[in-house]
PDB file of C-alpha atoms in Angstrom:
ATOM      1  CA  MET A  19     -38.920 -20.405   7.217  1.00  0.00           C
ATOM      2  CA  LEU A  20     -37.985 -18.913  10.566  1.00  0.00           C
ATOM      3  CA  PHE A  21     -34.279 -19.005   9.638  1.00  0.00           C
ATOM      4  CA  ARG A  22     -34.998 -17.258   6.369  1.00  0.00           C
ATOM      5  CA  PHE A  23     -36.959 -14.511   8.139  1.00  0.00           C
ATOM      6  CA  ILE A  24     -34.142 -13.890  10.610  1.00  0.00           C
ATOM      7  CA  CYS A  25     -31.532 -13.632   7.845  1.00  0.00           C
ATOM      8  CA  CYS A  26     -33.644 -11.148   5.902  1.00  0.00           C
ATOM      9  CA  GLN A  27     -34.247  -9.147   9.046  1.00  0.00           C
ATOM     10  CA  ARG A  28     -30.537  -8.917   9.797  1.00  0.00           C
ATOM     11  CA  PHE A  29     -29.787  -7.867   6.233  1.00  0.00           C
ATOM     12  CA  SER A  30     -32.397  -5.113   6.326  1.00  0.00           C
ATOM     13  CA  VAL A  31     -31.032  -3.756   9.614  1.00  0.00           C
ATOM     14  CA  LYS A  32     -27.550  -3.693   8.153  1.00  0.00           C
ATOM     15  CA  MET A  33     -28.599  -1.816   5.032  1.00  0.00           C
ATOM     16  CA  ALA A  34     -30.645   0.693   7.054  1.00  0.00           C
ATOM     17  CA  LYS A  35     -27.398   2.285   8.256  1.00  0.00           C
ATOM     18  CA  LEU A  36     -26.651   3.655   4.789  1.00  0.00           C
ATOM     19  CA  PRO A  37     -28.010   7.161   4.119  1.00  0.00           C
ATOM     20  CA  GLN A  38     -30.794   7.563   1.561  1.00  0.00           C
ATOM     21  CA  LYS A  39     -30.328  10.117  -1.177  1.00  0.00           C
ATOM     22  CA  LYS A  40     -33.955  11.241  -1.067  1.00  0.00           C
ATOM     23  CA  TYR A  41     -33.191  13.009   2.219  1.00  0.00           C
ATOM     24  CA  TYR A  42     -30.193  14.865   0.780  1.00  0.00           C
ATOM     25  CA  ARG A  43     -31.600  16.163  -2.502  1.00  0.00           C
ATOM     26  CA  GLN A  44     -30.270  19.484  -3.762  1.00  0.00           C
ATOM     27  CA  ARG A  45     -30.380  21.271  -7.095  1.00  0.00           C
ATOM     28  CA  ALA A  46     -27.656  20.145  -9.453  1.00  0.00           C
ATOM     29  CA  HIS A  47     -26.321  23.617 -10.225  1.00  0.00           C
ATOM     30  CA  ALA A  48     -24.311  25.755  -7.839  1.00  0.00           C
ATOM     31  CA  ASN A  49     -22.757  29.155  -8.485  1.00  0.00           C
ATOM     32  CA  PRO A  50     -19.026  28.726  -7.704  1.00  0.00           C
ATOM     33  CA  ILE A  51     -18.461  32.472  -7.936  1.00  0.00           C
ATOM     34  CA  ALA A  52     -20.976  33.308  -5.194  1.00  0.00           C
ATOM     35  CA  ASP A  53     -19.911  33.926  -1.607  1.00  0.00           C
ATOM     36  CA  HIS A  54     -20.461  30.648   0.220  1.00  0.00           C
ATOM     37  CA  CYS A  55     -19.520  30.051   3.851  1.00  0.00           C
ATOM     38  CA  PHE A  56     -16.570  27.666   4.033  1.00  0.00           C
ATOM     39  CA  ASP A  57     -14.006  26.708   6.607  1.00  0.00           C
ATOM     40  CA  TYR A  58     -10.540  26.422   5.102  1.00  0.00           C
ATOM     41  CA  PRO A  59      -6.970  26.433   6.426  1.00  0.00           C
ATOM     42  CA  VAL A  60      -4.673  29.418   6.048  1.00  0.00           C
ATOM     43  CA  ASN A  61      -2.172  27.135   4.330  1.00  0.00           C
ATOM     44  CA  PRO A  62      -1.756  23.377   3.756  1.00  0.00           C
ATOM     45  CA  SER A  63       0.525  22.941   6.763  1.00  0.00           C
ATOM     46  CA  SER A  64      -2.166  24.192   9.138  1.00  0.00           C
ATOM     47  CA  MET A  65      -4.780  21.692   7.929  1.00  0.00           C
ATOM     48  CA  ASP A  66      -5.678  18.992  10.467  1.00  0.00           C
ATOM     49  CA  TRP A  67      -6.610  15.856   8.523  1.00  0.00           C
ATOM     50  CA  SER A  68      -6.989  13.581  11.562  1.00  0.00           C
ATOM     51  CA  GLU A  69     -10.721  14.243  11.887  1.00  0.00           C
ATOM     52  CA  LEU A  70     -11.316  13.160   8.298  1.00  0.00           C
ATOM     53  CA  TYR A  71      -8.993  10.149   8.500  1.00  0.00           C
ATOM     54  CA  PRO A  72      -9.283   9.124  12.175  1.00  0.00           C
ATOM     55  CA  VAL A  73      -7.202   5.933  12.004  1.00  0.00           C
ATOM     56  CA  SER A  74      -3.866   6.830  13.599  1.00  0.00           C
ATOM     57  CA  ALA A  75      -1.886   4.704  11.135  1.00  0.00           C
ATOM     58  CA  LEU A  76      -2.961   7.116   8.372  1.00  0.00           C
ATOM     59  CA  HIS A  77      -1.946  10.323  10.137  1.00  0.00           C
ATOM     60  CA  GLU A  78       1.495  10.437   8.533  1.00  0.00           C
ATOM     61  CA  LYS A  79       0.060  10.108   5.027  1.00  0.00           C
ATOM     62  CA  ARG A  80      -0.963  12.955   2.744  1.00  0.00           C
ATOM     63  CA  VAL A  81      -3.995  13.067   0.466  1.00  0.00           C
ATOM     64  CA  GLU A  82      -2.861  11.987  -3.003  1.00  0.00           C
ATOM     65  CA  ASN A  83      -6.132  11.534  -4.926  1.00  0.00           C
ATOM     66  CA  LEU A  84      -8.684  14.340  -5.258  1.00  0.00           C
ATOM     67  CA  ASP A  85     -12.165  14.099  -6.769  1.00  0.00           C
ATOM     68  CA  ILE A  86     -13.364  17.634  -7.514  1.00  0.00           C
ATOM     69  CA  GLY A  87     -17.139  17.817  -7.499  1.00  0.00           C
ATOM     70  CA  CYS A  88     -17.420  14.339  -6.029  1.00  0.00           C
ATOM     71  CA  GLY A  89     -21.234  14.252  -6.175  1.00  0.00           C
ATOM     72  CA  TYR A  90     -22.652  11.369  -4.145  1.00  0.00           C
ATOM     73  CA  GLY A  91     -19.267   9.698  -3.672  1.00  0.00           C
ATOM     74  CA  GLY A  92     -19.320   6.840  -6.162  1.00  0.00           C
ATOM     75  CA  LEU A  93     -15.742   7.409  -7.289  1.00  0.00           C
ATOM     76  CA  LEU A  94     -14.491   7.659  -3.701  1.00  0.00           C
ATOM     77  CA  ILE A  95     -15.857   4.191  -2.935  1.00  0.00           C
ATOM     78  CA  THR A  96     -14.010   2.862  -6.002  1.00  0.00           C
ATOM     79  CA  LEU A  97     -10.787   4.665  -5.066  1.00  0.00           C
ATOM     80  CA  ALA A  98     -10.867   3.199  -1.549  1.00  0.00           C
ATOM     81  CA  LYS A  99     -10.596  -0.321  -2.956  1.00  0.00           C
ATOM     82  CA  THR A 100      -8.442   0.410  -5.998  1.00  0.00           C
ATOM     83  CA  TYR A 101      -5.796   2.359  -4.049  1.00  0.00           C
ATOM     84  CA  PRO A 102      -5.991   1.029  -0.464  1.00  0.00           C
ATOM     85  CA  ASP A 103      -2.598   2.527   0.444  1.00  0.00           C
ATOM     86  CA  MET A 104      -3.459   6.059  -0.707  1.00  0.00           C
ATOM     87  CA  LEU A 105      -5.648   8.733   0.868  1.00  0.00           C
ATOM     88  CA  SER A 106      -8.438   9.966  -1.417  1.00  0.00           C
ATOM     89  CA  LEU A 107     -10.555  13.063  -0.851  1.00  0.00           C
ATOM     90  CA  GLY A 108     -13.804  14.254  -2.379  1.00  0.00           C
ATOM     91  CA  MET A 109     -14.520  17.973  -2.610  1.00  0.00           C
ATOM     92  CA  GLU A 110     -18.139  19.043  -3.116  1.00  0.00           C
ATOM     93  CA  ILE A 111     -19.628  22.540  -3.061  1.00  0.00           C
ATOM     94  CA  ARG A 112     -23.259  21.540  -2.339  1.00  0.00           C
ATOM     95  CA  VAL A 113     -23.936  21.255   1.388  1.00  0.00           C
ATOM     96  CA  LYS A 114     -26.561  18.500   1.363  1.00  0.00           C
ATOM     97  CA  VAL A 115     -24.614  16.397  -1.135  1.00  0.00           C
ATOM     98  CA  SER A 116     -21.396  16.652   0.868  1.00  0.00           C
ATOM     99  CA  ASP A 117     -23.378  15.723   4.009  1.00  0.00           C
ATOM    100  CA  PHE A 118     -24.632  12.619   2.221  1.00  0.00           C
ATOM    101  CA  VAL A 119     -21.108  11.557   1.224  1.00  0.00           C
ATOM    102  CA  ARG A 120     -19.790  12.015   4.751  1.00  0.00           C
ATOM    103  CA  ASP A 121     -22.685   9.985   6.177  1.00  0.00           C
ATOM    104  CA  ARG A 122     -22.187   7.362   3.490  1.00  0.00           C
ATOM    105  CA  ILE A 123     -18.501   6.989   4.326  1.00  0.00           C
ATOM    106  CA  LYS A 124     -19.287   6.773   8.040  1.00  0.00           C
ATOM    107  CA  ALA A 125     -21.807   3.993   7.410  1.00  0.00           C
ATOM    108  CA  MET A 126     -19.428   2.121   5.087  1.00  0.00           C
ATOM    109  CA  ARG A 127     -16.661   2.284   7.695  1.00  0.00           C
ATOM    110  CA  GLU A 128     -18.987   0.772  10.296  1.00  0.00           C
ATOM    111  CA  GLU A 129     -20.218  -1.947   7.963  1.00  0.00           C
ATOM    112  CA  TYR A 130     -16.846  -2.833   6.416  1.00  0.00           C
ATOM    113  CA  PRO A 131     -14.119  -2.173   9.023  1.00  0.00           C
ATOM    114  CA  ASN A 132     -10.616  -1.282   7.723  1.00  0.00           C
ATOM    115  CA  THR A 133     -11.863  -0.818   4.144  1.00  0.00           C
ATOM    116  CA  TYR A 134     -12.986   2.797   3.812  1.00  0.00           C
ATOM    117  CA  ASP A 135     -10.747   4.556   6.334  1.00  0.00           C
ATOM    118  CA  ASN A 136      -8.690   6.020   3.471  1.00  0.00           C
ATOM    119  CA  ILE A 137     -11.461   8.176   1.944  1.00  0.00           C
ATOM    120  CA  ALA A 138     -13.150  11.365   3.149  1.00  0.00           C
ATOM    121  CA  CYS A 139     -15.183  14.297   1.885  1.00  0.00           C
ATOM    122  CA  ILE A 140     -15.139  18.030   2.594  1.00  0.00           C
ATOM    123  CA  ARG A 141     -17.431  20.819   1.497  1.00  0.00           C
ATOM    124  CA  SER A 142     -15.415  23.496  -0.265  1.00  0.00           C
ATOM    125  CA  ASN A 143     -15.020  25.479  -3.458  1.00  0.00           C
ATOM    126  CA  ALA A 144     -12.217  24.053  -5.594  1.00  0.00           C
ATOM    127  CA  MET A 145     -12.191  27.168  -7.765  1.00  0.00           C
ATOM    128  CA  LYS A 146     -11.046  29.276  -4.809  1.00  0.00           C
ATOM    129  CA  TYR A 147      -9.358  27.266  -2.077  1.00  0.00           C
ATOM    130  CA  LEU A 148      -7.251  24.424  -3.508  1.00  0.00           C
ATOM    131  CA  PRO A 149      -3.895  26.073  -2.611  1.00  0.00           C
ATOM    132  CA  ASN A 150      -5.113  26.359   0.993  1.00  0.00           C
ATOM    133  CA  PHE A 151      -5.385  22.570   1.261  1.00  0.00           C
ATOM    134  CA  PHE A 152      -2.597  21.123  -0.887  1.00  0.00           C
ATOM    135  CA  HIS A 153       1.146  21.578  -1.164  1.00  0.00           C
ATOM    136  CA  LYS A 154       2.917  21.962  -4.477  1.00  0.00           C
ATOM    137  CA  GLY A 155       3.143  18.597  -6.232  1.00  0.00           C
ATOM    138  CA  GLN A 156       1.178  16.809  -3.509  1.00  0.00           C
ATOM    139  CA  LEU A 157      -1.474  15.071  -5.610  1.00  0.00           C
ATOM    140  CA  LYS A 158      -1.014  12.002  -7.792  1.00  0.00           C
ATOM    141  CA  LYS A 159      -4.498  11.871  -9.305  1.00  0.00           C
ATOM    142  CA  LEU A 160      -7.072  14.560  -9.980  1.00  0.00           C
ATOM    143  CA  PHE A 161     -10.613  13.796 -11.187  1.00  0.00           C
ATOM    144  CA  PHE A 162     -13.291  15.908 -12.899  1.00  0.00           C
ATOM    145  CA  LEU A 163     -16.153  13.509 -13.584  1.00  0.00           C
ATOM    146  CA  PHE A 164     -19.355  14.801 -15.161  1.00  0.00           C
ATOM    147  CA  PRO A 165     -18.921  18.436 -14.055  1.00  0.00           C
ATOM    148  CA  ASP A 166     -21.652  21.017 -14.505  1.00  0.00           C
ATOM    149  CA  PRO A 167     -21.519  22.021 -18.204  1.00  0.00           C
ATOM    150  CA  HIS A 168     -22.746  25.592 -17.625  1.00  0.00           C
ATOM    151  CA  PHE A 169     -24.159  25.702 -21.136  1.00  0.00           C
ATOM    152  CA  LYS A 170     -24.747  29.462 -21.383  1.00  0.00           C
ATOM    153  CA  LYS A 171     -21.770  31.310 -22.818  1.00  0.00           C
ATOM    154  CA  GLN A 172     -21.831  33.973 -20.098  1.00  0.00           C
ATOM    155  CA  LYS A 173     -21.437  31.176 -17.536  1.00  0.00           C
ATOM    156  CA  HIS A 174     -18.451  29.484 -19.161  1.00  0.00           C
ATOM    157  CA  LYS A 175     -16.302  31.279 -16.587  1.00  0.00           C
ATOM    158  CA  TRP A 176     -17.943  29.008 -14.001  1.00  0.00           C
ATOM    159  CA  ARG A 177     -16.595  25.864 -15.669  1.00  0.00           C
ATOM    160  CA  ILE A 178     -14.186  23.869 -13.541  1.00  0.00           C
ATOM    161  CA  ILE A 179     -11.678  23.640 -16.393  1.00  0.00           C
ATOM    162  CA  SER A 180     -10.239  26.955 -17.529  1.00  0.00           C
ATOM    163  CA  GLU A 181      -6.819  28.404 -18.302  1.00  0.00           C
ATOM    164  CA  PRO A 182      -6.313  30.049 -14.875  1.00  0.00           C
ATOM    165  CA  LEU A 183      -7.526  26.958 -13.002  1.00  0.00           C
ATOM    166  CA  LEU A 184      -5.268  24.646 -15.001  1.00  0.00           C
ATOM    167  CA  ALA A 185      -2.305  26.579 -13.629  1.00  0.00           C
ATOM    168  CA  GLU A 186      -3.500  25.743 -10.092  1.00  0.00           C
ATOM    169  CA  TYR A 187      -4.082  22.102 -10.984  1.00  0.00           C
ATOM    170  CA  ALA A 188      -0.581  21.886 -12.442  1.00  0.00           C
ATOM    171  CA  PHE A 189       0.777  23.404  -9.223  1.00  0.00           C
ATOM    172  CA  ILE A 190      -0.785  20.846  -6.843  1.00  0.00           C
ATOM    173  CA  LEU A 191      -0.306  17.860  -9.173  1.00  0.00           C
ATOM    174  CA  ALA A 192       3.006  16.000  -8.967  1.00  0.00           C
ATOM    175  CA  VAL A 193       5.105  15.553 -12.095  1.00  0.00           C
ATOM    176  CA  GLY A 194       3.847  12.287 -13.541  1.00  0.00           C
ATOM    177  CA  GLY A 195       0.481  12.749 -11.809  1.00  0.00           C
ATOM    178  CA  ILE A 196      -2.657  12.374 -13.901  1.00  0.00           C
ATOM    179  CA  ALA A 197      -5.782  14.502 -14.380  1.00  0.00           C
ATOM    180  CA  TYR A 198      -8.881  12.646 -15.605  1.00  0.00           C
ATOM    181  CA  PHE A 199     -12.058  14.198 -16.962  1.00  0.00           C
ATOM    182  CA  ALA A 200     -15.318  12.691 -18.199  1.00  0.00           C
ATOM    183  CA  THR A 201     -18.657  14.024 -19.412  1.00  0.00           C
ATOM    184  CA  ASP A 202     -21.655  13.078 -21.513  1.00  0.00           C
ATOM    185  CA  VAL A 203     -21.690  16.530 -23.146  1.00  0.00           C
ATOM    186  CA  GLU A 204     -19.532  16.463 -26.264  1.00  0.00           C
ATOM    187  CA  GLU A 205     -19.153  20.250 -26.469  1.00  0.00           C
ATOM    188  CA  LEU A 206     -17.907  20.354 -22.876  1.00  0.00           C
ATOM    189  CA  PHE A 207     -15.519  17.469 -23.541  1.00  0.00           C
ATOM    190  CA  GLU A 208     -14.000  19.367 -26.467  1.00  0.00           C
ATOM    191  CA  TRP A 209     -13.708  22.459 -24.255  1.00  0.00           C
ATOM    192  CA  MET A 210     -11.870  20.552 -21.514  1.00  0.00           C
ATOM    193  CA  ASN A 211      -9.734  18.593 -23.962  1.00  0.00           C
ATOM    194  CA  ASP A 212      -8.696  21.733 -25.848  1.00  0.00           C
ATOM    195  CA  HIS A 213      -7.703  23.463 -22.617  1.00  0.00           C
ATOM    196  CA  PHE A 214      -5.573  20.553 -21.412  1.00  0.00           C
ATOM    197  CA  LYS A 215      -4.070  20.037 -24.853  1.00  0.00           C
ATOM    198  CA  SER A 216      -2.966  23.667 -25.144  1.00  0.00           C
ATOM    199  CA  HIS A 217      -1.474  23.842 -21.639  1.00  0.00           C
ATOM    200  CA  PRO A 218       2.343  23.447 -21.653  1.00  0.00           C
ATOM    201  CA  LEU A 219       2.432  21.361 -18.437  1.00  0.00           C
ATOM    202  CA  PHE A 220       0.007  18.638 -19.535  1.00  0.00           C
ATOM    203  CA  GLU A 221       0.382  15.816 -22.051  1.00  0.00           C
ATOM    204  CA  ALA A 222      -2.284  13.313 -23.126  1.00  0.00           C
ATOM    205  CA  LEU A 223      -1.820   9.756 -21.882  1.00  0.00           C
ATOM    206  CA  GLY A 224      -0.725   7.297 -24.554  1.00  0.00           C
ATOM    207  CA  GLU A 225      -2.614   4.086 -25.337  1.00  0.00           C
ATOM    208  CA  LYS A 226      -0.146   1.916 -23.424  1.00  0.00           C
ATOM    209  CA  GLU A 227      -0.365   4.182 -20.372  1.00  0.00           C
ATOM    210  CA  ILE A 228      -4.162   3.980 -20.474  1.00  0.00           C
ATOM    211  CA  GLU A 229      -4.050   0.177 -20.715  1.00  0.00           C
ATOM    212  CA  ASN A 230      -1.848  -0.008 -17.618  1.00  0.00           C
ATOM    213  CA  ASP A 231      -3.893   2.521 -15.635  1.00  0.00           C
ATOM    214  CA  LEU A 232      -5.860   0.851 -12.823  1.00  0.00           C
ATOM    215  CA  ILE A 233      -8.639   3.417 -12.597  1.00  0.00           C
ATOM    216  CA  TYR A 234      -9.163   4.670 -16.164  1.00  0.00           C
ATOM    217  CA  ASN A 235     -11.727   2.109 -17.370  1.00  0.00           C
ATOM    218  CA  GLN A 236     -13.613   2.225 -14.068  1.00  0.00           C
ATOM    219  CA  LEU A 237     -14.398   5.919 -14.533  1.00  0.00           C
ATOM    220  CA  PHE A 238     -17.196   5.344 -17.048  1.00  0.00           C
ATOM    221  CA  ASP A 239     -19.606   3.798 -14.538  1.00  0.00           C
ATOM    222  CA  CYS A 240     -18.298   4.294 -11.005  1.00  0.00           C
ATOM    223  CA  THR A 241     -20.254   7.516 -10.418  1.00  0.00           C
ATOM    224  CA  GLU A 242     -24.006   7.916 -10.047  1.00  0.00           C
ATOM    225  CA  GLU A 243     -24.011  10.331 -12.995  1.00  0.00           C
ATOM    226  CA  GLY A 244     -22.107   7.877 -15.189  1.00  0.00           C
ATOM    227  CA  LYS A 245     -24.551   5.075 -14.348  1.00  0.00           C
ATOM    228  CA  LYS A 246     -27.461   7.379 -15.167  1.00  0.00           C
ATOM    229  CA  VAL A 247     -25.999   8.093 -18.622  1.00  0.00           C
ATOM    230  CA  THR A 248     -25.503   4.361 -19.207  1.00  0.00           C
ATOM    231  CA  ARG A 249     -29.134   3.623 -18.292  1.00  0.00           C
ATOM    232  CA  ALA A 250     -30.282   6.323 -20.706  1.00  0.00           C
ATOM    233  CA  GLY A 251     -28.091   4.912 -23.491  1.00  0.00           C
ATOM    234  CA  GLY A 252     -26.092   8.124 -23.804  1.00  0.00           C
ATOM    235  CA  LYS A 253     -22.520   8.633 -24.942  1.00  0.00           C
ATOM    236  CA  LYS A 254     -19.669   9.249 -22.524  1.00  0.00           C
ATOM    237  CA  PHE A 255     -16.370  10.942 -23.261  1.00  0.00           C
ATOM    238  CA  LEU A 256     -13.244  10.363 -21.188  1.00  0.00           C
ATOM    239  CA  ALA A 257      -9.633  11.527 -21.371  1.00  0.00           C
ATOM    240  CA  ALA A 258      -6.564  11.725 -19.148  1.00  0.00           C
ATOM    241  CA  TYR A 259      -3.564  14.056 -19.140  1.00  0.00           C
ATOM    242  CA  LYS A 260      -0.227  13.633 -17.400  1.00  0.00           C
ATOM    243  CA  ARG A 261       1.557  16.447 -15.593  1.00  0.00           C
ATOM    244  CA  ILE A 262       4.931  16.910 -17.272  1.00  0.00           C
ATOM    245  CA  PRO A 263       8.006  18.781 -15.975  1.00  0.00           C
ATOM    246  CA  ASP A 264       8.134  22.531 -16.357  1.00  0.00           C
ATOM    247  CA  PRO A 265      10.941  23.146 -18.911  1.00  0.00           C
ATOM    248  CA  TYR A 266      11.803  26.471 -17.255  1.00  0.00           C
ATOM    249  CA  GLU A 267      12.224  24.849 -13.843  1.00  0.00           C
ATOM    250  CA  VAL A 268      14.361  22.075 -15.322  1.00  0.00           C
ATOM    251  CA  ALA A 269      16.509  24.640 -17.112  1.00  0.00           C
ATOM    252  CA  SER A 270      16.998  26.758 -13.984  1.00  0.00           C
ATOM    253  CA  ILE A 271      17.956  23.704 -11.893  1.00  0.00           C
ATOM    254  CA  SER A 272      20.445  22.365 -14.433  1.00  0.00           C
ATOM    255  CA  GLN A 273      21.993  25.787 -15.072  1.00  0.00           C
ATOM    256  CA  PRO A 274      25.172  26.317 -12.998  1.00  0.00           C
ATOM    257  CA  MET A 275      25.053  29.106 -10.437  1.00  0.00           C
ATOM    258  CA  GLU A 276      26.974  32.256 -11.195  1.00  0.00           C
ATOM    259  CA  HIS A 277      29.681  33.301  -8.742  1.00  0.00           C
TER     260      HIS A 277
END
């Protein structure tokens, strides 16, 4: 009995390190157009990533996976284990939620050494500052999981998928890189799907590509929002689009120079 009590006590002490969401609650909706106070680099080259990824062996690596609107960090935890050799970053606009993710990562690093050193979170506005953080063609994977639907028509301009923003996503995503999006709102899914489908630099992943994709099928339930929809018995919609070469760039490169 004494042995059992000691084991339980140790387990409870270990788990107490993890942050509790009840202390980080914040309203789900945030106005991305409003003037928030953010720190951001002048350009990607001036960004110091060493504070976010403190292990010196990672300092030569660049962030390759980006979760926009990372929420409470469920996807980041999955990315850490699925892509251990890649740096993944979560970007969240809500201050308390981003604080939770940072504290969660810190606790996970302490509890599981050498497992979660490749993930980090920053508070920023992806609709305004992505080019300040990432070079052209830097990212391999881009995620938009259960974004705010902004149901009212006058607020559709706040949606994270739009024609102007897709141009920025295409800029920072490498050719062959993949953008994933998921939602439980069918109207929003059609909106996002139509925008990606009509953009000349994106092409839907084929069935074989989806089958061979390590992360695709994990996206339904790796986030807190996705798990909530599952518990409620709701539907979830998921799609992925690949960044394809710009035909104008290819043409200009292959065209011989005039003398």
